[in-house]
């Protein structure tokens, strides 16, 4: 019996858009074209350190030890296949959809199983023809390491997976806009690049609630004024909570460094609000600055 074990890997899933239509129009020609295109895909996957695990019908599954190389391979695949399609009529082009996920999978012999594979397949199914869709686990690893853009598509519901999976379309050249799902494109603000995740409904409600509570506390403090502005303390807590929530929903700066910066500002605010002539916050702020510096050096 083959050994069963688990591993963390990057799963690359691809299939052909409108394969049934192509087969109906020309079975032999479509099969020959599929072989040529899949050979080109397999070559590029191997070039980037990946391994083709399985092929069936028009589909292909591969895995990569490197998340970055998996995305680079997908971009190279779509660019090369676009060149191969350029000489064909529009209704005779073979366009692949690619989904990539980083997840824990079950390994049995040469095959992979589990939610990690299922998610990659669902991401692939949500991609447009010639497009690439990646999960948030992949995005977090490659967003500053691959020379492409990304568009947030929102949470993807996956069968038998409890939590929806946030997904991103990889922007490749002029094909960027076509990679967006209609719903995501309609809600996307007009901007050269989308680098922030849209705030969820829960985060927006929390911000509104905190703003309301802050206003109520200030009014209560002023109406019961006894020479002490005690509302400053809960306002500071609300400000830190709001800032940390913002950090989780943005991708302009490193989240760890941003969180350390907010913690440092919070320390300074506490020191000033409880001022007794000593700026003791300099020491924890210095420690946080050193931690941020180490994180920045390790990232670069």
GROMACS .gro file of N, CA and C in nm, residues 76-225:
model
  450
   76UNK      N    1   0.382   3.303  -1.694
   76UNK     CA    2   0.455   3.262  -1.815
   76UNK      C    3   0.368   3.174  -1.904
   77UNK      N    4   0.293   3.085  -1.842
   77UNK     CA    5   0.204   2.997  -1.918
   77UNK      C    6   0.101   3.078  -1.997
   78UNK      N    7   0.035   3.171  -1.929
   78UNK     CA    8  -0.069   3.249  -1.998
   78UNK      C    9  -0.009   3.337  -2.107
   79UNK      N   10   0.110   3.391  -2.083
   79UNK     CA   11   0.173   3.474  -2.186
   79UNK      C   12   0.213   3.390  -2.308
   80UNK      N   13   0.270   3.271  -2.284
   80UNK     CA   14   0.311   3.187  -2.397
   80UNK      C   15   0.190   3.134  -2.473
   81UNK      N   16   0.087   3.093  -2.400
   81UNK     CA   17  -0.032   3.043  -2.469
   81UNK      C   18  -0.104   3.153  -2.546
   82UNK      N   19  -0.096   3.276  -2.494
   82UNK     CA   20  -0.155   3.389  -2.566
   82UNK      C   21  -0.084   3.408  -2.699
   83UNK      N   22   0.048   3.390  -2.700
   83UNK     CA   23   0.123   3.399  -2.825
   83UNK      C   24   0.086   3.289  -2.922
   84UNK      N   25   0.063   3.169  -2.870
   84UNK     CA   26   0.023   3.056  -2.956
   84UNK      C   27  -0.117   3.078  -3.012
   85UNK      N   28  -0.203   3.144  -2.934
   85UNK     CA   29  -0.340   3.169  -2.978
   85UNK      C   30  -0.350   3.284  -3.078
   86UNK      N   31  -0.249   3.369  -3.079
   86UNK     CA   32  -0.256   3.492  -3.160
   86UNK      C   33  -0.277   3.462  -3.309
   87UNK      N   34  -0.227   3.347  -3.355
   87UNK     CA   35  -0.237   3.314  -3.498
   87UNK      C   36  -0.366   3.238  -3.531
   88UNK      N   37  -0.448   3.213  -3.431
   88UNK     CA   38  -0.570   3.136  -3.454
   88UNK      C   39  -0.692   3.227  -3.457
   89UNK      N   40  -0.799   3.186  -3.525
   89UNK     CA   41  -0.922   3.267  -3.524
   89UNK      C   42  -0.979   3.273  -3.382
   90UNK      N   43  -1.055   3.377  -3.355
   90UNK     CA   44  -1.105   3.399  -3.219
   90UNK      C   45  -1.186   3.281  -3.166
   91UNK      N   46  -1.266   3.218  -3.252
   91UNK     CA   47  -1.351   3.108  -3.204
   91UNK      C   48  -1.277   2.975  -3.201
   92UNK      N   49  -1.150   2.974  -3.240
   92UNK     CA   50  -1.072   2.850  -3.238
   92UNK      C   51  -0.956   2.854  -3.140
   93UNK      N   52  -0.953   2.954  -3.055
   93UNK     CA   53  -0.845   2.966  -2.957
   93UNK      C   54  -0.871   2.878  -2.835
   94UNK      N   55  -0.762   2.824  -2.780
   94UNK     CA   56  -0.773   2.741  -2.660
   94UNK      C   57  -0.723   2.824  -2.542
   95UNK      N   58  -0.816   2.866  -2.457
   95UNK     CA   59  -0.785   2.955  -2.346
   95UNK      C   60  -0.797   2.879  -2.214
   96UNK      N   61  -0.690   2.880  -2.138
   96UNK     CA   62  -0.688   2.810  -2.010
   96UNK      C   63  -0.724   2.905  -1.896
   97UNK      N   64  -0.789   2.849  -1.794
   97UNK     CA   65  -0.812   2.919  -1.668
   97UNK      C   66  -0.723   2.853  -1.563
   98UNK      N   67  -0.661   2.935  -1.478
   98UNK     CA   68  -0.567   2.882  -1.379
   98UNK      C   69  -0.605   2.930  -1.239
   99UNK      N   70  -0.604   2.840  -1.143
   99UNK     CA   71  -0.625   2.873  -1.003
   99UNK      C   72  -0.507   2.824  -0.920
  100UNK      N   73  -0.464   2.903  -0.823
  100UNK     CA   74  -0.348   2.867  -0.741
  100UNK      C   75  -0.384   2.885  -0.594
  101UNK      N   76  -0.351   2.784  -0.513
  101UNK     CA   77  -0.378   2.790  -0.369
  101UNK      C   78  -0.260   2.732  -0.292
  102UNK      N   79  -0.231   2.792  -0.179
  102UNK     CA   80  -0.131   2.739  -0.086
  102UNK      C   81  -0.207   2.675   0.029
  103UNK      N   82  -0.190   2.545   0.049
  103UNK     CA   83  -0.265   2.479   0.154
  103UNK      C   84  -0.206   2.346   0.194
  104UNK      N   85  -0.258   2.293   0.304
  104UNK     CA   86  -0.216   2.163   0.354
  104UNK      C   87  -0.295   2.054   0.281
  105UNK      N   88  -0.226   1.955   0.228
  105UNK     CA   89  -0.291   1.851   0.148
  105UNK      C   90  -0.249   1.713   0.197
  106UNK      N   91  -0.327   1.614   0.159
  106UNK     CA   92  -0.293   1.475   0.186
  106UNK      C   93  -0.220   1.419   0.064
  107UNK      N   94  -0.106   1.356   0.089
  107UNK     CA   95  -0.026   1.296  -0.019
  107UNK      C   96  -0.041   1.145  -0.011
  108UNK      N   97  -0.084   1.087  -0.119
  108UNK     CA   98  -0.097   0.941  -0.127
  108UNK      C   99  -0.034   0.895  -0.257
  109UNK      N  100   0.084   0.838  -0.247
  109UNK     CA  101   0.158   0.804  -0.368
  109UNK      C  102   0.197   0.930  -0.442
  110UNK      N  103   0.154   0.942  -0.567
  110UNK     CA  104   0.182   1.061  -0.647
  110UNK      C  105   0.066   1.159  -0.650
  111UNK      N  106  -0.042   1.126  -0.581
  111UNK     CA  107  -0.163   1.209  -0.587
  111UNK      C  108  -0.177   1.298  -0.463
  112UNK      N  109  -0.251   1.408  -0.479
  112UNK     CA  110  -0.280   1.501  -0.370
  112UNK      C  111  -0.432   1.507  -0.351
  113UNK      N  112  -0.473   1.518  -0.224
  113UNK     CA  113  -0.615   1.526  -0.193
  113UNK      C  114  -0.636   1.630  -0.083
  114UNK      N  115  -0.762   1.669  -0.063
  114UNK     CA  116  -0.796   1.756   0.048
  114UNK      C  117  -0.847   1.892   0.005
  115UNK      N  118  -0.879   1.974   0.107
  115UNK     CA  119  -0.934   2.107   0.082
  115UNK      C  120  -0.840   2.194   0.001
  116UNK      N  121  -0.709   2.178   0.022
  116UNK     CA  122  -0.613   2.260  -0.053
  116UNK      C  123  -0.627   2.244  -0.203
  117UNK      N  124  -0.652   2.120  -0.246
  117UNK     CA  125  -0.671   2.092  -0.389
  117UNK      C  126  -0.808   2.141  -0.435
  118UNK      N  127  -0.911   2.117  -0.352
  118UNK     CA  128  -1.046   2.160  -0.388
  118UNK      C  129  -1.054   2.312  -0.406
  119UNK      N  130  -0.987   2.385  -0.318
  119UNK     CA  131  -0.988   2.531  -0.328
  119UNK      C  132  -0.920   2.577  -0.456
  120UNK      N  133  -0.807   2.515  -0.491
  120UNK     CA  134  -0.739   2.551  -0.616
  120UNK      C  135  -0.830   2.528  -0.736
  121UNK      N  136  -0.904   2.417  -0.735
  121UNK     CA  137  -0.995   2.388  -0.846
  121UNK      C  138  -1.109   2.490  -0.854
  122UNK      N  139  -1.161   2.535  -0.739
  122UNK     CA  140  -1.267   2.635  -0.739
  122UNK      C  141  -1.215   2.771  -0.785
  123UNK      N  142  -1.093   2.804  -0.746
  123UNK     CA  143  -1.032   2.929  -0.792
  123UNK      C  144  -1.017   2.927  -0.943
  124UNK      N  145  -0.973   2.813  -0.995
  124UNK     CA  146  -0.958   2.799  -1.140
  124UNK      C  147  -1.092   2.815  -1.211
  125UNK      N  148  -1.197   2.756  -1.154
  125UNK     CA  149  -1.329   2.765  -1.215
  125UNK      C  150  -1.383   2.908  -1.214
  126UNK      N  151  -1.336   2.992  -1.119
  126UNK     CA  152  -1.385   3.129  -1.111
  126UNK      C  153  -1.304   3.225  -1.198
  127UNK      N  154  -1.192   3.177  -1.254
  127UNK     CA  155  -1.109   3.262  -1.340
  127UNK      C  156  -1.175   3.276  -1.477
  128UNK      N  157  -1.145   3.386  -1.544
  128UNK     CA  158  -1.192   3.404  -1.681
  128UNK      C  159  -1.096   3.338  -1.778
  129UNK      N  160  -1.136   3.323  -1.902
  129UNK     CA  161  -1.052   3.259  -2.002
  129UNK      C  162  -0.920   3.336  -2.015
  130UNK      N  163  -0.809   3.265  -2.003
  130UNK     CA  164  -0.678   3.329  -2.010
  130UNK      C  165  -0.637   3.398  -1.881
  131UNK      N  166  -0.714   3.378  -1.774
  131UNK     CA  167  -0.688   3.447  -1.648
  131UNK      C  168  -0.632   3.357  -1.540
  132UNK      N  169  -0.590   3.420  -1.430
  132UNK     CA  170  -0.535   3.350  -1.314
  132UNK      C  171  -0.602   3.405  -1.190
  133UNK      N  172  -0.649   3.317  -1.103
  133UNK     CA  173  -0.706   3.358  -0.974
  133UNK      C  174  -0.630   3.286  -0.864
  134UNK      N  175  -0.593   3.360  -0.759
  134UNK     CA  176  -0.517   3.303  -0.649
  134UNK      C  177  -0.592   3.324  -0.517
  135UNK      N  178  -0.562   3.242  -0.419
  135UNK     CA  179  -0.623   3.256  -0.287
  135UNK      C  180  -0.547   3.361  -0.207
  136UNK      N  181  -0.605   3.402  -0.094
  136UNK     CA  182  -0.538   3.501  -0.009
  136UNK      C  183  -0.409   3.447   0.050
  137UNK      N  184  -0.400   3.313   0.072
  137UNK     CA  185  -0.276   3.257   0.124
  137UNK      C  186  -0.162   3.273   0.024
  138UNK      N  187  -0.193   3.263  -0.104
  138UNK     CA  188  -0.092   3.285  -0.208
  138UNK      C  189  -0.060   3.434  -0.219
  139UNK      N  190  -0.164   3.516  -0.219
  139UNK     CA  191  -0.145   3.661  -0.232
  139UNK      C  192  -0.054   3.717  -0.124
  140UNK      N  193  -0.074   3.672   0.000
  140UNK     CA  194   0.007   3.722   0.111
  140UNK      C  195   0.155   3.693   0.091
  141UNK      N  196   0.187   3.585   0.019
  141UNK     CA  197   0.326   3.547  -0.003
  141UNK      C  198   0.390   3.615  -0.124
  142UNK      N  199   0.310   3.653  -0.223
  142UNK     CA  200   0.369   3.699  -0.350
  142UNK      C  201   0.344   3.846  -0.381
  143UNK      N  202   0.264   3.917  -0.301
  143UNK     CA  203   0.219   4.050  -0.341
  143UNK      C  204   0.332   4.149  -0.363
  144UNK      N  205   0.446   4.132  -0.296
  144UNK     CA  206   0.559   4.222  -0.316
  144UNK      C  207   0.675   4.155  -0.388
  145UNK      N  208   0.652   4.036  -0.443
  145UNK     CA  209   0.763   3.959  -0.500
  145UNK      C  210   0.745   3.924  -0.648
  146UNK      N  211   0.628   3.951  -0.702
  146UNK     CA  212   0.602   3.920  -0.843
  146UNK      C  213   0.557   4.048  -0.913
  147UNK      N  214   0.613   4.073  -1.030
  147UNK     CA  215   0.588   4.199  -1.101
  147UNK      C  216   0.457   4.196  -1.179
  148UNK      N  217   0.347   4.176  -1.106
  148UNK     CA  218   0.214   4.182  -1.165
  148UNK      C  219   0.123   4.256  -1.068
  149UNK      N  220   0.005   4.294  -1.115
  149UNK     CA  221  -0.093   4.358  -1.028
  149UNK      C  222  -0.197   4.257  -0.982
  150UNK      N  223  -0.277   4.297  -0.884
  150UNK     CA  224  -0.379   4.209  -0.830
  150UNK      C  225  -0.509   4.286  -0.810
  151UNK      N  226  -0.620   4.220  -0.832
  151UNK     CA  227  -0.752   4.277  -0.807
  151UNK      C  228  -0.827   4.186  -0.712
  152UNK      N  229  -0.875   4.243  -0.602
  152UNK     CA  230  -0.948   4.167  -0.503
  152UNK      C  231  -1.086   4.131  -0.556
  153UNK      N  232  -1.120   4.003  -0.557
  153UNK     CA  233  -1.247   3.957  -0.612
  153UNK      C  234  -1.352   3.929  -0.506
  154UNK      N  235  -1.312   3.933  -0.379
  154UNK     CA  236  -1.406   3.904  -0.272
  154UNK      C  237  -1.394   3.760  -0.226
  155UNK      N  238  -1.475   3.722  -0.127
  155UNK     CA  239  -1.470   3.585  -0.074
  155UNK      C  240  -1.533   3.484  -0.170
  156UNK      N  241  -1.468   3.371  -0.185
  156UNK     CA  242  -1.515   3.265  -0.273
  156UNK      C  243  -1.569   3.151  -0.186
  157UNK      N  244  -1.694   3.114  -0.206
  157UNK     CA  245  -1.753   3.004  -0.129
  157UNK      C  246  -1.710   2.871  -0.192
  158UNK      N  247  -1.652   2.784  -0.110
  158UNK     CA  248  -1.602   2.655  -0.157
  158UNK      C  249  -1.680   2.544  -0.087
  159UNK      N  250  -1.730   2.450  -0.163
  159UNK     CA  251  -1.808   2.339  -0.107
  159UNK      C  252  -1.726   2.263  -0.004
  160UNK      N  253  -1.787   2.234   0.110
  160UNK     CA  254  -1.727   2.158   0.220
  160UNK      C  255  -1.616   2.232   0.293
  161UNK      N  256  -1.597   2.361   0.261
  161UNK     CA  257  -1.501   2.444   0.334
  161UNK      C  258  -1.581   2.547   0.412
  162UNK      N  259  -1.559   2.554   0.544
  162UNK     CA  260  -1.644   2.635   0.632
  162UNK      C  261  -1.640   2.782   0.598
  163UNK      N  262  -1.519   2.839   0.590
  163UNK     CA  263  -1.504   2.982   0.568
  163UNK      C  264  -1.483   3.014   0.420
  164UNK      N  265  -1.548   3.119   0.368
  164UNK     CA  266  -1.520   3.162   0.230
  164UNK      C  267  -1.373   3.198   0.214
  165UNK      N  268  -1.321   3.178   0.095
  165UNK     CA  269  -1.178   3.202   0.067
  165UNK      C  270  -1.162   3.333  -0.010
  166UNK      N  271  -1.101   3.435   0.051
  166UNK     CA  272  -1.075   3.559  -0.025
  166UNK      C  273  -0.988   3.529  -0.147
  167UNK      N  274  -1.023   3.585  -0.261
  167UNK     CA  275  -0.951   3.553  -0.384
  167UNK      C  276  -0.910   3.679  -0.459
  168UNK      N  277  -0.808   3.666  -0.542
  168UNK     CA  278  -0.752   3.777  -0.617
  168UNK      C  279  -0.728   3.734  -0.762
  169UNK      N  280  -0.759   3.822  -0.856
  169UNK     CA  281  -0.724   3.801  -0.995
  169UNK      C  282  -0.586   3.860  -1.020
  170UNK      N  283  -0.502   3.785  -1.090
  170UNK     CA  284  -0.369   3.834  -1.126
  170UNK      C  285  -0.381   3.915  -1.254
  171UNK      N  286  -0.328   4.036  -1.249
  171UNK     CA  287  -0.340   4.126  -1.363
  171UNK      C  288  -0.221   4.105  -1.456
  172UNK      N  289  -0.249   4.059  -1.579
  172UNK     CA  290  -0.142   4.031  -1.676
  172UNK      C  291  -0.157   4.125  -1.794
  173UNK      N  292  -0.069   4.223  -1.807
  173UNK     CA  293  -0.069   4.312  -1.923
  173UNK      C  294  -0.203   4.375  -1.948
  174UNK      N  295  -0.244   4.380  -2.074
  174UNK     CA  296  -0.371   4.442  -2.112
  174UNK      C  297  -0.490   4.357  -2.076
  175UNK      N  298  -0.465   4.231  -2.035
  175UNK     CA  299  -0.575   4.143  -2.000
  175UNK      C  300  -0.623   4.162  -1.858
  176UNK      N  301  -0.570   4.264  -1.790
  176UNK     CA  302  -0.602   4.285  -1.650
  176UNK      C  303  -0.751   4.296  -1.626
  177UNK      N  304  -0.818   4.384  -1.699
  177UNK     CA  305  -0.958   4.414  -1.669
  177UNK      C  306  -1.047   4.292  -1.690
  178UNK      N  307  -1.011   4.207  -1.788
  178UNK     CA  308  -1.096   4.092  -1.815
  178UNK      C  309  -1.089   3.989  -1.704
  179UNK      N  310  -0.986   3.998  -1.617
  179UNK     CA  311  -0.974   3.900  -1.509
  179UNK      C  312  -1.067   3.929  -1.395
  180UNK      N  313  -1.130   4.045  -1.392
  180UNK     CA  314  -1.221   4.081  -1.284
  180UNK      C  315  -1.356   4.015  -1.304
  181UNK      N  316  -1.413   3.963  -1.196
  181UNK     CA  317  -1.550   3.915  -1.202
  181UNK      C  318  -1.642   4.037  -1.212
  182UNK      N  319  -1.757   4.027  -1.278
  182UNK     CA  320  -1.846   4.142  -1.296
  182UNK      C  321  -1.882   4.209  -1.164
  183UNK      N  322  -1.912   4.128  -1.059
  183UNK     CA  323  -1.953   4.187  -0.933
  183UNK      C  324  -1.840   4.267  -0.872
  184UNK      N  325  -1.718   4.211  -0.879
  184UNK     CA  326  -1.604   4.281  -0.820
  184UNK      C  327  -1.572   4.406  -0.898
  185UNK      N  328  -1.583   4.401  -1.032
  185UNK     CA  329  -1.552   4.517  -1.113
  185UNK      C  330  -1.650   4.630  -1.087
  186UNK      N  331  -1.776   4.595  -1.063
  186UNK     CA  332  -1.877   4.698  -1.039
  186UNK      C  333  -1.852   4.772  -0.909
  187UNK      N  334  -1.793   4.702  -0.809
  187UNK     CA  335  -1.770   4.764  -0.679
  187UNK      C  336  -1.630   4.819  -0.665
  188UNK      N  337  -1.547   4.803  -0.767
  188UNK     CA  338  -1.409   4.844  -0.757
  188UNK      C  339  -1.397   4.992  -0.788
  189UNK      N  340  -1.332   5.074  -0.698
  189UNK     CA  341  -1.313   5.215  -0.726
  189UNK      C  342  -1.217   5.235  -0.841
  190UNK      N  343  -1.241   5.341  -0.920
  190UNK     CA  344  -1.152   5.369  -1.033
  190UNK      C  345  -1.019   5.417  -0.980
  191UNK      N  346  -0.916   5.335  -1.000
  191UNK     CA  347  -0.782   5.367  -0.952
  191UNK      C  348  -0.683   5.290  -1.034
  192UNK      N  349  -0.558   5.338  -1.045
  192UNK     CA  350  -0.459   5.269  -1.125
  192UNK      C  351  -0.434   5.128  -1.076
  193UNK      N  352  -0.439   5.106  -0.944
  193UNK     CA  353  -0.416   4.973  -0.889
  193UNK      C  354  -0.490   4.961  -0.758
  194UNK      N  355  -0.539   4.842  -0.733
  194UNK     CA  356  -0.612   4.820  -0.608
  194UNK      C  357  -0.518   4.755  -0.510
  195UNK      N  358  -0.475   4.829  -0.408
  195UNK     CA  359  -0.381   4.775  -0.313
  195UNK      C  360  -0.442   4.757  -0.176
  196UNK      N  361  -0.565   4.800  -0.154
  196UNK     CA  362  -0.634   4.780  -0.028
  196UNK      C  363  -0.747   4.682  -0.044
  197UNK      N  364  -0.765   4.596   0.055
  197UNK     CA  365  -0.881   4.510   0.055
  197UNK      C  366  -1.002   4.592   0.096
  198UNK      N  367  -1.113   4.578   0.030
  198UNK     CA  368  -1.231   4.652   0.073
  198UNK      C  369  -1.270   4.612   0.214
  199UNK      N  370  -1.310   4.711   0.295
  199UNK     CA  371  -1.352   4.680   0.431
  199UNK      C  372  -1.480   4.599   0.428
  200UNK      N  373  -1.484   4.495   0.510
  200UNK     CA  374  -1.603   4.413   0.518
  200UNK      C  375  -1.715   4.487   0.590
  201UNK      N  376  -1.834   4.431   0.580
  201UNK     CA  377  -1.950   4.493   0.644
  201UNK      C  378  -1.931   4.500   0.796
  202UNK      N  379  -1.871   4.395   0.854
  202UNK     CA  380  -1.850   4.394   0.999
  202UNK      C  381  -1.755   4.506   1.041
  203UNK      N  382  -1.647   4.528   0.962
  203UNK     CA  383  -1.552   4.634   0.996
  203UNK      C  384  -1.617   4.771   0.987
  204UNK      N  385  -1.699   4.793   0.882
  204UNK     CA  386  -1.766   4.922   0.867
  204UNK      C  387  -1.863   4.947   0.982
  205UNK      N  388  -1.936   4.843   1.022
  205UNK     CA  389  -2.028   4.857   1.134
  205UNK      C  390  -1.953   4.887   1.263
  206UNK      N  391  -1.837   4.821   1.280
  206UNK     CA  392  -1.759   4.844   1.401
  206UNK      C  393  -1.707   4.987   1.406
  207UNK      N  394  -1.660   5.039   1.291
  207UNK     CA  395  -1.612   5.178   1.287
  207UNK      C  396  -1.725   5.275   1.323
  208UNK      N  397  -1.843   5.249   1.267
  208UNK     CA  398  -1.957   5.336   1.297
  208UNK      C  399  -1.995   5.331   1.445
  209UNK      N  400  -1.992   5.211   1.503
  209UNK     CA  401  -2.026   5.196   1.644
  209UNK      C  402  -1.924   5.266   1.733
  210UNK      N  403  -1.794   5.250   1.700
  210UNK     CA  404  -1.690   5.316   1.779
  210UNK      C  405  -1.701   5.468   1.770
  211UNK      N  406  -1.733   5.519   1.651
  211UNK     CA  407  -1.750   5.664   1.636
  211UNK      C  408  -1.866   5.714   1.721
  212UNK      N  409  -1.977   5.638   1.721
  212UNK     CA  410  -2.093   5.677   1.801
  212UNK      C  411  -2.061   5.674   1.950
  213UNK      N  412  -1.994   5.567   1.995
  213UNK     CA  413  -1.958   5.556   2.137
  213UNK      C  414  -1.863   5.668   2.178
  214UNK      N  415  -1.770   5.702   2.088
  214UNK     CA  416  -1.675   5.810   2.118
  214UNK      C  417  -1.750   5.942   2.140
  215UNK      N  418  -1.844   5.971   2.051
  215UNK     CA  419  -1.921   6.095   2.063
  215UNK      C  420  -2.003   6.097   2.192
  216UNK      N  421  -2.063   5.982   2.227
  216UNK     CA  422  -2.144   5.974   2.349
  216UNK      C  423  -2.057   5.996   2.473
  217UNK      N  424  -1.940   5.935   2.476
  217UNK     CA  425  -1.850   5.949   2.591
  217UNK      C  426  -1.803   6.094   2.608
  218UNK      N  427  -1.769   6.159   2.497
  218UNK     CA  428  -1.725   6.300   2.505
  218UNK      C  429  -1.838   6.387   2.560
  219UNK      N  430  -1.961   6.366   2.511
  219UNK     CA  431  -2.075   6.444   2.559
  219UNK      C  432  -2.099   6.421   2.708
  220UNK      N  433  -2.093   6.292   2.751
  220UNK     CA  434  -2.112   6.261   2.893
  220UNK      C  435  -2.004   6.327   2.978
  221UNK      N  436  -1.880   6.319   2.930
  221UNK     CA  437  -1.768   6.380   3.004
  221UNK      C  438  -1.787   6.531   3.020
  222UNK      N  439  -1.830   6.597   2.911
  222UNK     CA  440  -1.848   6.742   2.916
  222UNK      C  441  -1.967   6.782   3.003
  223UNK      N  442  -2.076   6.703   2.994
  223UNK     CA  443  -2.195   6.736   3.074
  223UNK      C  444  -2.173   6.711   3.223
  224UNK      N  445  -2.080   6.620   3.256
  224UNK     CA  446  -2.052   6.591   3.397
  224UNK      C  447  -1.912   6.640   3.435
  225UNK      N  448  -1.873   6.749   3.375
  225UNK     CA  449  -1.734   6.797   3.389
  225UNK      C  450  -1.696   6.824   3.534
   0.00000   0.00000   0.00000
